[in-house]
Structures are given as C-alpha cells and as structure tokens.
PDB file of C-alpha atoms in Angstrom:
ATOM      1  CA  UNK A  16       7.352  60.596  37.361  1.00 50.00           C
ATOM      2  CA  UNK A  17      10.508  62.075  36.540  1.00 48.00           C
ATOM      3  CA  UNK A  18      12.784  59.889  38.457  1.00 47.00           C
ATOM      4  CA  UNK A  19      10.735  56.759  37.544  1.00 47.00           C
ATOM      5  CA  UNK A  20      11.055  57.516  33.840  1.00 48.00           C
ATOM      6  CA  UNK A  21      14.924  57.244  34.364  1.00 45.00           C
ATOM      7  CA  UNK A  22      14.817  54.162  36.385  1.00 47.00           C
ATOM      8  CA  UNK A  23      12.930  52.890  33.828  1.00 48.00           C
ATOM      9  CA  UNK A  24      15.612  53.895  31.498  1.00 50.00           C
ATOM     10  CA  UNK A  25      18.023  51.811  33.806  1.00 49.00           C
ATOM     11  CA  UNK A  26      15.936  48.339  33.054  1.00 52.00           C
ATOM     12  CA  UNK A  27      15.413  48.636  29.811  1.00 54.00           C
ATOM     13  CA  UNK A  28      19.053  48.231  29.137  1.00 59.00           C
ATOM     14  CA  UNK A  29      18.503  44.477  29.710  1.00 73.00           C
ATOM     15  CA  UNK A  30      16.778  44.354  26.619  1.00 73.00           C
ATOM     16  CA  UNK A  31      18.996  46.798  24.642  1.00 86.00           C
ATOM     17  CA  UNK A  32      18.228  47.546  20.769  1.00 91.00           C
ATOM     18  CA  UNK A  33      21.354  46.512  19.190  1.00 91.00           C
ATOM     19  CA  UNK A  34      22.448  47.507  15.704  1.00 94.00           C
ATOM     20  CA  UNK A  35      23.980  44.325  13.901  1.00 94.00           C
ATOM     21  CA  UNK A  36      25.882  46.303  11.629  1.00 95.00           C
ATOM     22  CA  UNK A  37      27.871  48.115  14.208  1.00 95.00           C
ATOM     23  CA  UNK A  38      28.472  44.151  15.727  1.00 96.00           C
ATOM     24  CA  UNK A  39      29.784  43.072  12.665  1.00 97.00           C
ATOM     25  CA  UNK A  40      32.206  46.057  12.275  1.00 97.00           C
ATOM     26  CA  UNK A  41      33.397  45.427  15.891  1.00 96.00           C
ATOM     27  CA  UNK A  42      33.935  41.440  15.307  1.00 97.00           C
ATOM     28  CA  UNK A  43      36.029  42.378  12.233  1.00 96.00           C
ATOM     29  CA  UNK A  44      38.134  45.062  14.622  1.00 95.00           C
ATOM     30  CA  UNK A  45      38.641  42.073  17.048  1.00 96.00           C
ATOM     31  CA  UNK A  46      39.794  39.401  14.431  1.00 97.00           C
ATOM     32  CA  UNK A  47      42.000  42.230  12.633  1.00 96.00           C
ATOM     33  CA  UNK A  48      43.648  42.634  16.235  1.00 94.00           C
ATOM     34  CA  UNK A  49      43.959  38.826  17.119  1.00 96.00           C
ATOM     35  CA  UNK A  50      45.389  38.000  13.586  1.00 94.00           C
ATOM     36  CA  UNK A  51      47.580  40.904  13.172  1.00 92.00           C
ATOM     37  CA  UNK A  52      45.709  41.554   9.732  1.00 90.00           C
ATOM     38  CA  UNK A  53      44.358  38.917   7.568  1.00 96.00           C
ATOM     39  CA  UNK A  54      42.868  38.716   4.096  1.00 97.00           C
ATOM     40  CA  UNK A  55      39.008  39.572   3.540  1.00 97.00           C
ATOM     41  CA  UNK A  56      38.453  35.939   2.838  1.00 98.00           C
ATOM     42  CA  UNK A  57      40.170  35.085   6.071  1.00 97.00           C
ATOM     43  CA  UNK A  58      38.294  37.763   8.215  1.00 98.00           C
ATOM     44  CA  UNK A  59      34.953  36.215   6.323  1.00 98.00           C
ATOM     45  CA  UNK A  60      35.498  32.513   7.407  1.00 98.00           C
ATOM     46  CA  UNK A  61      36.906  33.555  11.097  1.00 95.00           C
ATOM     47  CA  UNK A  62      33.757  35.988  11.847  1.00 97.00           C
ATOM     48  CA  UNK A  63      31.411  34.006   9.721  1.00 97.00           C
ATOM     49  CA  UNK A  64      30.604  37.431   8.233  1.00 97.00           C
ATOM     50  CA  UNK A  65      29.553  37.231   3.953  1.00 97.00           C
ATOM     51  CA  UNK A  66      32.672  38.477   2.105  1.00 98.00           C
ATOM     52  CA  UNK A  67      30.745  41.344   0.553  1.00 98.00           C
ATOM     53  CA  UNK A  68      29.571  42.537   3.957  1.00 97.00           C
ATOM     54  CA  UNK A  69      33.062  42.161   4.967  1.00 98.00           C
ATOM     55  CA  UNK A  70      34.505  44.198   1.981  1.00 97.00           C
ATOM     56  CA  UNK A  71      31.747  46.981   2.653  1.00 97.00           C
ATOM     57  CA  UNK A  72      32.896  47.218   6.407  1.00 97.00           C
ATOM     58  CA  UNK A  73      36.575  47.311   5.662  1.00 97.00           C
ATOM     59  CA  UNK A  74      36.119  50.108   3.127  1.00 97.00           C
ATOM     60  CA  UNK A  75      34.089  51.837   5.447  1.00 97.00           C
ATOM     61  CA  UNK A  76      36.609  51.344   8.446  1.00 96.00           C
ATOM     62  CA  UNK A  77      39.251  52.315   5.785  1.00 96.00           C
ATOM     63  CA  UNK A  78      37.679  55.673   5.070  1.00 96.00           C
ATOM     64  CA  UNK A  79      37.551  56.101   8.667  1.00 94.00           C
ATOM     65  CA  UNK A  80      40.933  55.658   9.178  1.00 94.00           C
ATOM     66  CA  UNK A  81      40.842  52.359  11.591  1.00 94.00           C
ATOM     67  CA  UNK A  82      41.987  49.771   8.979  1.00 96.00           C
ATOM     68  CA  UNK A  83      45.104  49.980   6.844  1.00 96.00           C
ATOM     69  CA  UNK A  84      45.662  48.014   3.756  1.00 94.00           C
ATOM     70  CA  UNK A  85      48.776  46.140   3.058  1.00 91.00           C
ATOM     71  CA  UNK A  86      49.060  44.227  -0.107  1.00 90.00           C
ATOM     72  CA  UNK A  87      45.539  41.787   0.142  1.00 91.00           C
ATOM     73  CA  UNK A  88      45.686  42.122   3.734  1.00 96.00           C
ATOM     74  CA  UNK A  89      43.388  44.324   6.264  1.00 97.00           C
ATOM     75  CA  UNK A  90      45.010  45.144   9.368  1.00 96.00           C
ATOM     76  CA  UNK A  91      44.103  47.978  12.158  1.00 95.00           C
ATOM     77  CA  UNK A  92      45.558  51.078  11.545  1.00 94.00           C
ATOM     78  CA  UNK A  93      48.861  52.223  13.480  1.00 90.00           C
ATOM     79  CA  UNK A  94      47.259  55.623  14.682  1.00 87.00           C
ATOM     80  CA  UNK A  95      43.789  54.826  15.415  1.00 83.00           C
ATOM     81  CA  UNK A  96      41.571  57.938  15.379  1.00 83.00           C
ATOM     82  CA  UNK A  97      39.835  57.107  18.865  1.00 77.00           C
ATOM     83  CA  UNK A  98      41.132  60.408  20.747  1.00 63.00           C
ATOM     84  CA  UNK A  99      41.584  62.987  18.059  1.00 53.00           C
TER      85      UNK A  99
END
C-alpha cells in the first residue's frame, strides 16, 4: 500500500492546490524583471493585480529582501536572497 500512496501523490500533481497570493507575487517579480523596475500603478496595470494588493505584496517582498524601491519605482534587489 505504501508504493500505491506514492503513486497517488504523483497523480495528484495533475490537479495541484495553488496558492493565489504566491502566484500574484511571482507575477509581480516577473513584471519587475521584464520592466527593469516600475511604479506600483504600472505593475498593477501590467499584471491585472489590484493596486492595494500590489502594495501589500511589494511591502512583503521588500521586507524579505527581494525588492528595492528607487524613488517611486520598484525593482528586483541586486542581491536576491535566494542562496543565503
């Protein structure tokens, strides 16, 4: 039965549980990467994420060291904390 369980787990990946806030944060990261930096309003327009949500996500990403603010624009940090 143990091997069946691991096979079931593999099949469950075809219908995974997705976390919307993580997807939205990744869309912001992708947009900042593509734009080289942008205002929150522009990021909202590009991604379709509501502006208040963009601000919350940017604040979290900034706190975690993934985003830097330069004037009114947000961009990916120079040294992303991926391997630290």
